[in-house]
Each structure stands twice: as structure tokens, then as C-alpha cells.
Short mmCIF file of C-alpha atoms in Angstrom, two decimals:
data_model
loop_
_atom_site.label_atom_id
_atom_site.label_comp_id
_atom_site.label_asym_id
_atom_site.label_seq_id
_atom_site.Cartn_x
_atom_site.Cartn_y
_atom_site.Cartn_z
CA UNK A 1 173.37 150.45 97.67
CA UNK A 2 173.68 153.11 100.40
CA UNK A 3 170.31 154.55 99.45
CA UNK A 4 168.67 151.15 99.75
CA UNK A 5 170.26 150.40 103.12
CA UNK A 6 169.21 153.78 104.49
CA UNK A 7 165.62 153.28 103.40
CA UNK A 8 165.51 149.86 105.03
CA UNK A 9 167.19 150.94 108.26
CA UNK A 10 165.71 151.55 111.69
CA UNK A 11 164.80 155.17 110.86
CA UNK A 12 162.39 154.15 108.05
CA UNK A 13 158.82 155.26 108.57
CA UNK A 14 156.40 152.32 108.57
CA UNK A 15 152.92 152.82 107.12
CA UNK A 16 150.20 153.34 109.75
CA UNK A 17 148.15 150.30 110.64
CA UNK A 18 144.60 150.41 109.37
CA UNK A 19 141.90 150.23 112.03
CA UNK A 20 139.58 147.31 111.27
CA UNK A 21 136.12 148.50 110.32
CA UNK A 22 133.34 146.89 112.34
CA UNK A 23 130.60 145.67 110.00
CA UNK A 24 127.20 147.26 110.46
CA UNK A 25 124.31 145.07 111.70
CA UNK A 26 122.02 143.77 108.98
CA UNK A 27 118.84 144.67 110.84
CA UNK A 28 118.72 148.09 112.52
CA UNK A 29 116.00 150.26 114.04
CA UNK A 30 113.99 152.35 111.58
CA UNK A 31 115.51 155.83 111.14
CA UNK A 32 115.87 158.56 108.51
CA UNK A 33 119.38 157.40 107.47
CA UNK A 34 118.13 153.97 106.40
CA UNK A 35 117.01 155.34 103.04
CA UNK A 36 120.60 154.93 101.85
CA UNK A 37 120.52 151.20 102.68
CA UNK A 38 117.59 150.32 100.41
CA UNK A 39 118.57 147.64 97.90
CA UNK A 40 117.07 148.03 94.41
CA UNK A 41 116.78 145.13 91.97
CA UNK A 42 115.08 144.84 88.60
CA UNK A 43 112.17 142.41 88.43
CA UNK A 44 109.30 141.62 86.08
CA UNK A 45 105.90 143.22 86.56
CA UNK A 46 103.18 140.60 87.10
CA UNK A 47 100.58 142.78 85.32
CA UNK A 48 102.27 143.93 82.08
CA UNK A 49 105.46 141.78 82.25
CA UNK A 50 107.65 144.83 81.69
CA UNK A 51 110.70 145.53 83.87
CA UNK A 52 110.01 147.23 87.19
CA UNK A 53 112.02 147.94 90.35
CA UNK A 54 111.78 146.11 93.69
CA UNK A 55 113.18 147.87 96.77
CA UNK A 56 114.27 145.83 99.81
CA UNK A 57 114.86 147.21 103.31
CA UNK A 58 115.92 144.94 106.23
CA UNK A 59 114.84 146.56 109.50
CA UNK A 60 113.60 145.89 113.03
CA UNK A 61 110.12 146.61 114.35
CA UNK A 62 110.41 147.81 117.98
CA UNK A 63 108.91 145.40 120.52
CA UNK A 64 108.67 142.81 117.74
CA UNK A 65 111.41 141.32 115.55
CA UNK A 66 113.37 141.54 112.28
CA UNK A 67 111.55 141.92 108.97
CA UNK A 68 112.32 142.69 105.32
CA UNK A 69 110.09 145.36 103.76
CA UNK A 70 109.60 144.97 99.99
CA UNK A 71 108.10 147.49 97.59
CA UNK A 72 107.60 146.99 93.85
CA UNK A 73 106.65 149.67 91.30
CA UNK A 74 106.25 149.42 87.55
CA UNK A 75 106.75 152.68 85.62
CA UNK A 76 105.04 151.24 82.53
CA UNK A 77 101.58 150.41 83.91
CA UNK A 78 101.80 151.95 87.39
CA UNK A 79 101.33 148.65 89.24
CA UNK A 80 102.42 148.85 92.90
CA UNK A 81 102.85 145.99 95.38
CA UNK A 82 104.08 146.09 98.99
CA UNK A 83 104.99 143.03 101.05
CA UNK A 84 106.63 142.11 104.33
CA UNK A 85 108.73 138.99 104.93
CA UNK A 86 109.69 137.85 108.41
CA UNK A 87 113.47 137.54 108.75
CA UNK A 88 113.52 136.20 112.30
CA UNK A 89 113.59 132.56 113.28
CA UNK A 90 110.42 130.51 113.59
CA UNK A 91 109.19 130.80 117.17
CA UNK A 92 108.87 127.79 119.48
CA UNK A 93 105.07 128.10 119.54
CA UNK A 94 102.35 129.57 117.39
CA UNK A 95 100.48 132.69 118.46
CA UNK A 96 96.76 133.51 118.50
CA UNK A 97 95.77 137.17 118.91
CA UNK A 98 92.14 138.20 119.34
CA UNK A 99 91.21 141.91 119.12
CA UNK A 100 87.78 143.24 120.06
CA UNK A 101 87.13 146.22 117.77
CA UNK A 102 84.78 148.59 119.64
CA UNK A 103 85.33 152.00 118.04
CA UNK A 104 86.66 153.60 114.85
CA UNK A 105 90.02 154.30 116.54
CA UNK A 106 90.62 150.55 116.81
CA UNK A 107 90.67 150.36 112.99
CA UNK A 108 93.98 152.28 113.05
CA UNK A 109 95.84 149.68 115.10
CA UNK A 110 98.99 148.46 113.37
CA UNK A 111 98.99 144.81 112.32
CA UNK A 112 102.07 142.80 111.32
CA UNK A 113 101.18 139.50 109.70
CA UNK A 114 103.45 136.92 108.09
CA UNK A 115 102.77 134.56 105.19
CA UNK A 116 101.93 131.82 107.70
CA UNK A 117 99.07 133.69 109.39
CA UNK A 118 95.33 133.32 109.01
CA UNK A 119 92.78 136.09 109.67
CA UNK A 120 89.14 135.67 110.58
CA UNK A 121 86.20 137.90 111.58
CA UNK A 122 83.49 135.55 112.95
CA UNK A 123 80.74 138.20 112.89
CA UNK A 124 80.78 138.34 109.07
CA UNK A 125 82.05 134.77 108.52
CA UNK A 126 85.27 136.07 106.95
CA UNK A 127 88.30 133.79 106.90
CA UNK A 128 91.60 134.40 105.12
CA UNK A 129 93.52 131.08 105.19
CA UNK A 130 97.23 130.57 105.71
CA UNK A 131 99.52 131.51 102.78
CA UNK A 132 96.61 132.89 100.74
CA UNK A 133 98.11 136.40 101.00
CA UNK A 134 101.63 137.73 101.34
CA UNK A 135 102.85 139.08 104.66
CA UNK A 136 102.34 142.79 105.23
CA UNK A 137 102.49 145.66 107.70
CA UNK A 138 99.01 147.17 107.70
CA UNK A 139 96.12 148.19 109.97
CA UNK A 140 92.81 146.58 110.92
CA UNK A 141 91.07 148.78 108.37
CA UNK A 142 93.71 147.85 105.80
CA UNK A 143 92.86 144.14 106.15
CA UNK A 144 89.16 144.86 105.57
CA UNK A 145 89.90 147.20 102.65
CA UNK A 146 92.22 144.67 100.99
CA UNK A 147 89.48 142.02 101.25
CA UNK A 148 86.95 144.38 99.67
CA UNK A 149 89.39 145.18 96.85
CA UNK A 150 89.94 141.48 96.15
CA UNK A 151 86.21 140.76 96.01
CA UNK A 152 85.48 143.76 93.79
CA UNK A 153 88.22 142.94 91.30
CA UNK A 154 86.19 140.79 88.84
CA UNK A 155 82.68 141.91 89.74
CA UNK A 156 81.90 143.50 86.36
CA UNK A 157 82.60 140.24 84.58
CA UNK A 158 80.64 138.24 87.17
CA UNK A 159 77.57 140.44 86.71
CA UNK A 160 77.49 139.34 83.06
CA UNK A 161 78.44 135.67 83.40
CA UNK A 162 77.10 134.85 86.88
CA UNK A 163 74.64 137.54 88.03
CA UNK A 164 73.42 135.59 91.09
CA UNK A 165 76.95 135.07 92.42
CA UNK A 166 77.78 138.74 91.75
CA UNK A 167 74.68 139.84 93.71
CA UNK A 168 75.71 137.68 96.67
CA UNK A 169 79.22 139.16 96.62
CA UNK A 170 77.80 142.71 96.44
CA UNK A 171 75.70 142.00 99.53
CA UNK A 172 78.74 140.62 101.35
CA UNK A 173 80.84 143.67 100.40
CA UNK A 174 78.15 145.87 102.00
CA UNK A 175 78.57 143.88 105.23
CA UNK A 176 82.32 144.48 105.11
CA UNK A 177 81.78 148.20 104.50
CA UNK A 178 79.64 148.36 107.65
CA UNK A 179 82.56 146.94 109.63
CA UNK A 180 84.53 150.13 108.91
CA UNK A 181 81.76 152.16 110.54
CA UNK A 182 81.92 149.94 113.70
CA UNK A 183 78.17 150.19 114.28
CA UNK A 184 78.51 147.03 116.39
CA UNK A 185 81.68 145.56 117.95
CA UNK A 186 83.38 142.69 116.13
CA UNK A 187 86.38 140.41 116.68
CA UNK A 188 89.51 140.18 114.54
CA UNK A 189 91.35 136.91 115.15
CA UNK A 190 94.94 136.59 113.91
CA UNK A 191 96.51 133.14 114.17
CA UNK A 192 100.10 132.51 113.08
CA UNK A 193 101.67 129.06 113.28
CA UNK A 194 105.17 130.59 113.00
CA UNK A 195 104.57 132.97 115.92
CA UNK A 196 105.73 136.00 113.90
CA UNK A 197 102.58 138.16 113.86
CA UNK A 198 101.60 141.11 116.01
CA UNK A 199 98.74 143.56 116.74
CA UNK A 200 99.50 146.94 118.31
CA UNK A 201 98.56 147.70 121.90
CA UNK A 202 97.98 151.50 122.09
CA UNK A 203 97.81 151.32 125.90
CA UNK A 204 101.30 149.84 126.25
CA UNK A 205 102.92 149.29 128.66
CA UNK A 206 99.58 148.71 130.40
CA UNK A 207 97.56 145.64 129.46
CA UNK A 208 94.81 146.03 126.88
CA UNK A 209 91.43 144.50 127.89
CA UNK A 210 90.44 144.35 124.19
CA UNK A 211 93.52 142.33 123.20
CA UNK A 212 93.99 138.66 124.11
CA UNK A 213 97.22 136.86 123.19
CA UNK A 214 97.81 133.14 123.67
CA UNK A 215 100.38 130.65 122.41
CA UNK A 216 99.81 127.09 121.22
CA UNK A 217 101.90 124.05 120.36
CA UNK A 218 102.04 123.30 116.65
CA UNK A 219 100.84 120.00 115.25
CA UNK A 220 103.05 117.79 113.09
CA UNK A 221 101.20 118.98 109.96
CA UNK A 222 101.79 122.63 110.90
CA UNK A 223 105.50 121.96 111.51
CA UNK A 224 105.78 120.34 108.09
CA UNK A 225 103.97 123.31 106.57
CA UNK A 226 106.78 125.50 107.95
CA UNK A 227 109.45 123.10 106.68
CA UNK A 228 110.16 121.61 110.12
CA UNK A 229 110.39 117.84 109.85
CA UNK A 230 111.05 115.31 112.58
CA UNK A 231 113.85 112.86 111.99
CA UNK A 232 112.65 109.49 110.76
CA UNK A 233 113.64 106.76 113.19
CA UNK A 234 114.24 104.40 110.26
CA UNK A 235 116.88 106.69 108.78
CA UNK A 236 120.49 106.73 109.87
CA UNK A 237 121.06 109.14 112.75
CA UNK A 238 123.58 111.91 112.11
CA UNK A 239 124.18 112.35 115.86
CA UNK A 240 125.31 109.18 117.63
CA UNK A 241 124.06 108.71 121.22
CA UNK A 242 126.63 108.79 124.00
CA UNK A 243 127.03 105.57 125.93
CA UNK A 244 125.46 105.59 129.39
CA UNK A 245 127.79 106.88 132.17
CA UNK A 246 130.48 107.79 129.62
CA UNK A 247 129.99 111.53 130.39
CA UNK A 248 128.45 111.93 133.88
CA UNK A 249 126.60 115.13 134.77
CA UNK A 250 129.21 115.94 137.43
CA UNK A 251 131.76 116.60 134.69
CA UNK A 252 129.63 119.47 133.35
CA UNK A 253 129.87 121.50 136.57
CA UNK A 254 132.55 124.14 136.20
CA UNK A 255 132.91 123.53 132.45
CA UNK A 256 132.09 126.33 129.99
CA UNK A 257 130.83 124.90 126.71
CA UNK A 258 130.69 126.85 123.43
CA UNK A 259 128.56 126.35 120.35
CA UNK A 260 128.14 128.46 117.18
CA UNK A 261 125.00 130.54 116.67
CA UNK A 262 123.81 133.77 115.04
CA UNK A 263 123.55 137.15 116.75
CA UNK A 264 119.87 137.89 117.57
CA UNK A 265 120.47 141.58 116.75
CA UNK A 266 122.35 141.55 113.41
CA UNK A 267 122.34 137.80 112.50
CA UNK A 268 126.16 137.74 112.24
CA UNK A 269 127.89 134.42 113.19
CA UNK A 270 129.05 134.33 116.82
CA UNK A 271 129.46 131.91 119.72
CA UNK A 272 127.33 131.23 122.81
CA UNK A 273 128.96 130.25 126.11
CA UNK A 274 126.98 127.81 128.26
CA UNK A 275 127.55 126.68 131.83
CA UNK A 276 125.62 124.42 134.23
CA UNK A 277 125.42 125.78 137.78
CA UNK A 278 123.52 125.08 140.99
CA UNK A 279 121.43 127.74 142.79
CA UNK A 280 121.22 127.08 146.54
CA UNK A 281 117.75 126.20 147.86
CA UNK A 282 116.52 125.86 144.27
CA UNK A 283 117.79 123.66 141.45
CA UNK A 284 120.33 123.35 138.65
CA UNK A 285 120.11 125.88 135.84
CA UNK A 286 121.89 126.45 132.55
CA UNK A 287 123.33 129.96 132.06
CA UNK A 288 124.03 131.06 128.47
CA UNK A 289 125.79 134.24 127.36
CA UNK A 290 126.38 135.56 123.83
CA UNK A 291 128.61 138.47 122.74
CA UNK A 292 128.57 139.52 119.09
CA UNK A 293 131.88 140.71 117.66
CA UNK A 294 130.14 142.53 114.80
CA UNK A 295 127.63 144.79 116.55
CA UNK A 296 128.64 144.34 120.20
CA UNK A 297 125.19 143.03 121.20
CA UNK A 298 125.17 141.04 124.46
CA UNK A 299 122.55 138.62 125.74
CA UNK A 300 122.25 136.59 128.93
CA UNK A 301 119.73 133.81 129.24
CA UNK A 302 118.88 131.19 131.86
CA UNK A 303 117.26 127.83 131.20
CA UNK A 304 115.94 125.51 133.89
CA UNK A 305 118.01 122.35 134.22
CA UNK A 306 115.05 120.38 135.60
CA UNK A 307 111.56 119.59 134.41
CA UNK A 308 108.22 121.27 135.02
CA UNK A 309 107.27 121.40 138.69
CA UNK A 310 104.03 119.74 139.94
CA UNK A 311 102.58 123.18 140.79
CA UNK A 312 102.95 126.74 139.56
CA UNK A 313 104.52 129.41 141.77
CA UNK A 314 103.67 133.05 142.44
CA UNK A 315 106.04 135.48 144.22
CA UNK A 316 104.93 138.84 145.66
CA UNK A 317 107.89 141.07 146.51
CA UNK A 318 107.41 144.45 148.22
CA UNK A 319 110.05 146.96 147.09
CA UNK A 320 110.58 149.74 149.63
CA UNK A 321 114.34 149.89 150.40
CA UNK A 322 117.74 149.39 148.79
CA UNK A 323 117.95 145.97 150.40
CA UNK A 324 114.85 144.89 148.47
CA UNK A 325 116.53 145.79 145.17
CA UNK A 326 119.48 143.45 145.88
CA UNK A 327 117.46 140.22 145.99
CA UNK A 328 118.65 137.56 143.57
CA UNK A 329 115.97 136.60 141.04
CA UNK A 330 115.89 133.70 138.62
CA UNK A 331 113.19 134.45 136.05
CA UNK A 332 112.40 131.58 133.72
CA UNK A 333 111.16 132.08 130.16
CA UNK A 334 107.65 130.98 131.22
CA UNK A 335 107.38 133.59 134.00
CA UNK A 336 105.21 136.70 133.60
CA UNK A 337 105.71 139.94 135.58
CA UNK A 338 103.29 142.55 136.85
CA UNK A 339 103.23 145.66 139.05
CA UNK A 340 99.62 146.18 140.22
CA UNK A 341 100.26 149.75 141.45
CA UNK A 342 101.30 150.82 137.93
CA UNK A 343 98.77 148.64 136.07
CA UNK A 344 101.75 147.08 134.28
CA UNK A 345 101.85 143.53 132.93
CA UNK A 346 104.78 141.93 131.09
CA UNK A 347 104.11 138.60 129.39
CA UNK A 348 106.39 135.58 129.71
CA UNK A 349 107.91 136.03 126.24
CA UNK A 350 108.73 139.75 126.55
CA UNK A 351 111.83 139.18 128.71
CA UNK A 352 113.83 135.99 128.24
CA UNK A 353 114.93 133.83 131.17
CA UNK A 354 117.63 135.54 133.23
CA UNK A 355 119.47 135.35 136.56
CA UNK A 356 119.70 138.86 137.97
CA UNK A 357 118.57 141.04 140.88
CA UNK A 358 115.27 142.86 141.45
CA UNK A 359 117.01 146.08 140.39
CA UNK A 360 118.32 144.43 137.22
CA UNK A 361 114.86 143.08 136.44
CA UNK A 362 113.30 146.55 136.79
CA UNK A 363 116.05 148.04 134.59
CA UNK A 364 115.41 145.40 131.90
CA UNK A 365 111.66 146.15 131.98
CA UNK A 366 112.35 149.88 131.58
CA UNK A 367 114.75 149.32 128.67
CA UNK A 368 112.09 147.26 126.90
CA UNK A 369 109.53 150.04 127.36
CA UNK A 370 111.85 152.91 126.42
CA UNK A 371 112.17 151.88 122.77
CA UNK A 372 111.96 153.83 119.54
CA UNK A 373 108.41 152.63 118.93
CA UNK A 374 106.89 155.48 120.93
CA UNK A 375 109.60 158.07 120.21
CA UNK A 376 109.17 157.74 116.45
CA UNK A 377 105.39 157.56 116.59
CA UNK A 378 103.44 160.36 114.91
CA UNK A 379 100.86 160.15 117.70
CA UNK A 380 101.88 162.84 120.19
CA UNK A 381 99.42 161.54 122.79
CA UNK A 382 101.07 158.11 122.83
CA UNK A 383 104.52 159.67 123.26
CA UNK A 384 103.39 161.84 126.16
CA UNK A 385 101.62 158.90 127.79
CA UNK A 386 104.77 156.77 127.58
CA UNK A 387 106.97 159.60 128.89
CA UNK A 388 104.75 160.05 131.95
CA UNK A 389 104.83 156.33 132.62
CA UNK A 390 108.64 156.19 132.34
CA UNK A 391 108.93 159.05 134.86
CA UNK A 392 106.72 157.09 137.26
CA UNK A 393 108.85 154.00 136.64
CA UNK A 394 112.00 156.00 137.50
CA UNK A 395 110.41 156.94 140.83
CA UNK A 396 110.07 153.23 141.58
CA UNK A 397 113.74 152.57 140.76
CA UNK A 398 114.77 155.52 142.97
CA UNK A 399 112.61 154.18 145.85
CA UNK A 400 110.34 157.25 145.81
CA UNK A 401 107.33 154.96 145.46
CA UNK A 402 106.59 151.63 147.14
CA UNK A 403 105.37 148.89 144.79
CA UNK A 404 104.75 145.16 144.72
CA UNK A 405 106.50 143.09 142.05
CA UNK A 406 104.55 139.93 141.17
CA UNK A 407 106.29 137.04 139.38
CA UNK A 408 103.99 134.23 138.23
CA UNK A 409 105.41 131.07 136.67
CA UNK A 410 103.02 128.17 135.87
CA UNK A 411 106.05 125.90 135.29
CA UNK A 412 107.37 126.59 138.83
CA UNK A 413 110.91 127.28 137.58
CA UNK A 414 111.28 130.81 139.00
CA UNK A 415 113.15 131.69 142.20
CA UNK A 416 113.34 134.82 144.41
CA UNK A 417 115.92 135.06 147.19
CA UNK A 418 114.71 135.32 150.78
CA UNK A 419 116.43 137.88 153.04
CA UNK A 420 115.57 136.04 156.27
CA UNK A 421 118.18 134.25 158.39
CA UNK A 422 116.78 130.95 157.13
CA UNK A 423 117.14 131.22 153.34
CA UNK A 424 114.60 128.44 152.88
CA UNK A 425 111.83 130.52 154.53
CA UNK A 426 110.39 133.75 153.03
CA UNK A 427 110.91 137.07 154.87
CA UNK A 428 108.29 139.69 155.82
CA UNK A 429 108.30 141.35 152.37
CA UNK A 430 108.20 138.14 150.34
CA UNK A 431 105.07 136.03 149.83
CA UNK A 432 105.36 132.67 148.04
CA UNK A 433 102.23 130.92 146.77
CA UNK A 434 101.96 127.49 145.18
CA UNK A 435 98.92 126.84 143.01
CA UNK A 436 97.47 124.14 140.76
CA UNK A 437 97.74 124.90 137.07
CA UNK A 438 94.62 125.35 134.98
CA UNK A 439 93.92 123.46 131.76
CA UNK A 440 95.01 126.57 129.80
CA UNK A 441 98.32 126.69 131.72
CA UNK A 442 99.02 123.02 130.93
CA UNK A 443 98.08 123.63 127.28
CA UNK A 444 100.53 126.55 127.12
CA UNK A 445 103.30 124.33 128.53
CA UNK A 446 102.40 121.44 126.22
CA UNK A 447 101.56 119.12 129.13
CA UNK A 448 98.06 118.10 128.09
CA UNK A 449 99.34 116.05 125.14
CA UNK A 450 102.44 114.74 126.93
CA UNK A 451 102.54 111.00 127.52
CA UNK A 452 104.92 109.75 130.22
CA UNK A 453 103.81 106.10 130.37
CA UNK A 454 103.66 103.53 127.61
CA UNK A 455 105.34 105.82 125.07
CA UNK A 456 107.83 103.08 124.12
CA UNK A 457 105.06 101.07 122.44
CA UNK A 458 103.91 104.10 120.43
CA UNK A 459 107.46 104.82 119.33
#
């Protein structure tokens, strides 16, 4: 008994507490250590129906989003197949990217296309419809070569059974072969209703005059093609409407609301905090912040609490002193940025909506540019070009170079603080311009098809 009491006394050594292990993010940047994370599964070969091996690698493409790379190889017949599946959420709008191919170097541009993308080359009347091919990471030349391979596949049999059709296909293949020589410029148009496709810009961070990117609102048929269905008004609603005046808007001020979501970096479950606040001389906005407990990723985002303004707004801010860097800035998700002195343009979807300062906005732009995309690139010229640009960008942040920061928001939901005594009036270094939106601007915002009168009858 004495031995037992001594062991259980105050002098007993307790086992050390184990430090909880933080789970690794599912999607990480491409690096040499990721080879250990490849998942291998046995699967049937579609050519000989023997057992082959499929390798899966979840990863992130810098300046793009999360994808799953898949590679299949059959040891029996040697069949190889590579695919790419988008692992990120379906974007709010579809994307249309048009590339003007002018030289052989343009054939080496990287192209990321999902299953929901279509490809067309008007000059040769080539069109690859949606979901006719699996998603892939390839190049412009790779798209042309894959088309040639598909057309050549059954040519020997066609020459016997259908010689006229085979001759027509041979003539068309010759036209595609000429595209790889780029004797004349041609256009490659990539349209993705899910918004998860991408064509490389080798001049980044500068804008590329050969590359045009636009976004469009999906139709109901396109939403249903992606599995997005609107709730039928005849069915029972899962969410019951709140009675009028039962929860007035004043009660939301000062309240921090929480709702579950997934981490945009590693897709782990986490919570987003949301608060409604009022910016003086502007309007009400919704501030949202997310902190992931798995990977530590933090995001801050601002949404406009009001509607689209009657006119777009353009701010020109001269940055020459420390005082200029302290201006408060509310950048909406529809606002694009540019610095004319550096030939730099940042589209509205590159940086999410945020409430910050001019200095914070410049730091966020630099962090976006200083990614692994150019550090890991095999092209030494691209790496040196990016390094020189980042050094110039640092001179701007250190006030060694005077620049003009231009914020353009067609929705009119962006705000830049004035440093004058009257906060409602711009100071000497701030120029505010109101302008009428073009048809393309309204199309981008989904205003052309919006009906504000008589919609009750249609419903």
C-alpha cells in the first residue's frame, strides 16, 4: 500500500502534454517536397482494360486558384493520360479570354482550361465545345497539337471507308499545321462559364495588349449546366422570410455576426466574422474577416451595403509623402487599379474588396506580384524582369519615386479619403471624376438585363 500511495502522491511525475499538431493545408504551392504527397490509386485502363495507376496531386497555381492534377499510366499497353480538375468554387461570372497569337513565342503561353471551357480559333473555323475534352494544363501549341492528334486518330480507316471525308480532314490538318508556324496572326478564344480558366501573361505585371479578358453573367441554362439551380417558387421554402420590422437595420450596427465557411487557402472548415459599419461621407459597408485555425490564413473583405451608383467613379491620387500613404481607401470588388508611371494595371478581380490605407493597398499589390510563379519559372528572363519591377515598386513604397495611383470603379462603390479640412471636398493631390458607364460596363455589372419595374408580373 505504501508503494501505491507514494506513486500517487504529489511528487509523481506526470506525463508531458502532447503539443497538438496543426493539420497541413490541402492545397499548397508547387514545390519539390510535394512529390511525397502524391496519392496513387489503382484504376482500369480505358485502352486495354488492364489495371493501371492514377496519381493525384492537389496544388495551387500562383495567380490563379486550386486544382487537382491527375496522371494515369498503364504498364501493360503504355497508355498515358493527363488531366486537370478545378478544385476551387465556381466563380460568380464566366470569363472570356481572347489571345492574339502574333509570333512563335506566343505558342508557348501556358493555358489552364477546365471541363466547362470552350476553345475556338475563328481563322480556321475551329471550335471545341464545352465538356468535349477534359480540363488540362497545357500551352497554345498543345491545344492545336491535341486537335491534330484527335483528327488523325482514325484517318487510315476513313481513307478506306470514306475517302472524300478523309481528304477533307487531311486538308484541314494542313491548315492547323500552318498555325504552328504563325505565318499570319490568329486569335485563340477561351470561354469558360465557370470562370476557372486562364491564359498566361508573359508581360505581367504590366498589361498585355495581345490579351483581352472580360467577364459575363451566366444564363439560366449555363447555371443548370454547372449544377446551379434556382429555387422553384412553387416548392416549399427552406428559409422562412422574416416579418417586416421584426429585425430593423439599426440592430445590426455594432453586432458581429458569424457564419460557417471554408478556408480559401486550404478548404478547412472555419468561421467568417461579419459586421455592418458606416464610413463617414460615404455609405454603409459590410466588413468580413476570416481566420483559419488549420493553416493560419487570414482574409479581410469589404462589401458595399448599398446598390450600384448612377455613375462610375475614378480617383487619381498623387503619392509623394508619408501623409499620402495614410489615406483611408475603400476598394470595392469591382474596382480596378493602375499606376501609369509603372505601366501597371490590376484588374477588379485580382484584389478583393478591402478597407485599408494607400500604403496597405500598395503592399497588397506587391504581395500579389511577388509570388512563386516567377521564382519557380524556368525562364530566367521573366524572373529578372519581375525582380527589376519589384525593386522599382519598392522605390515607390519608400517614397523615392512619385507616382499616381488610379482607382476606377464603374459601380461607384469605391472611396478615397480627402486630407483637406473639409472631408467632403478633395485636396490638391486627389482628383475625383464621375463618369457615365458604357454598355460594356453595365454588361459587366449585370445591369443591362436588370428589370426594376413590372417584375412582379413576370414573377
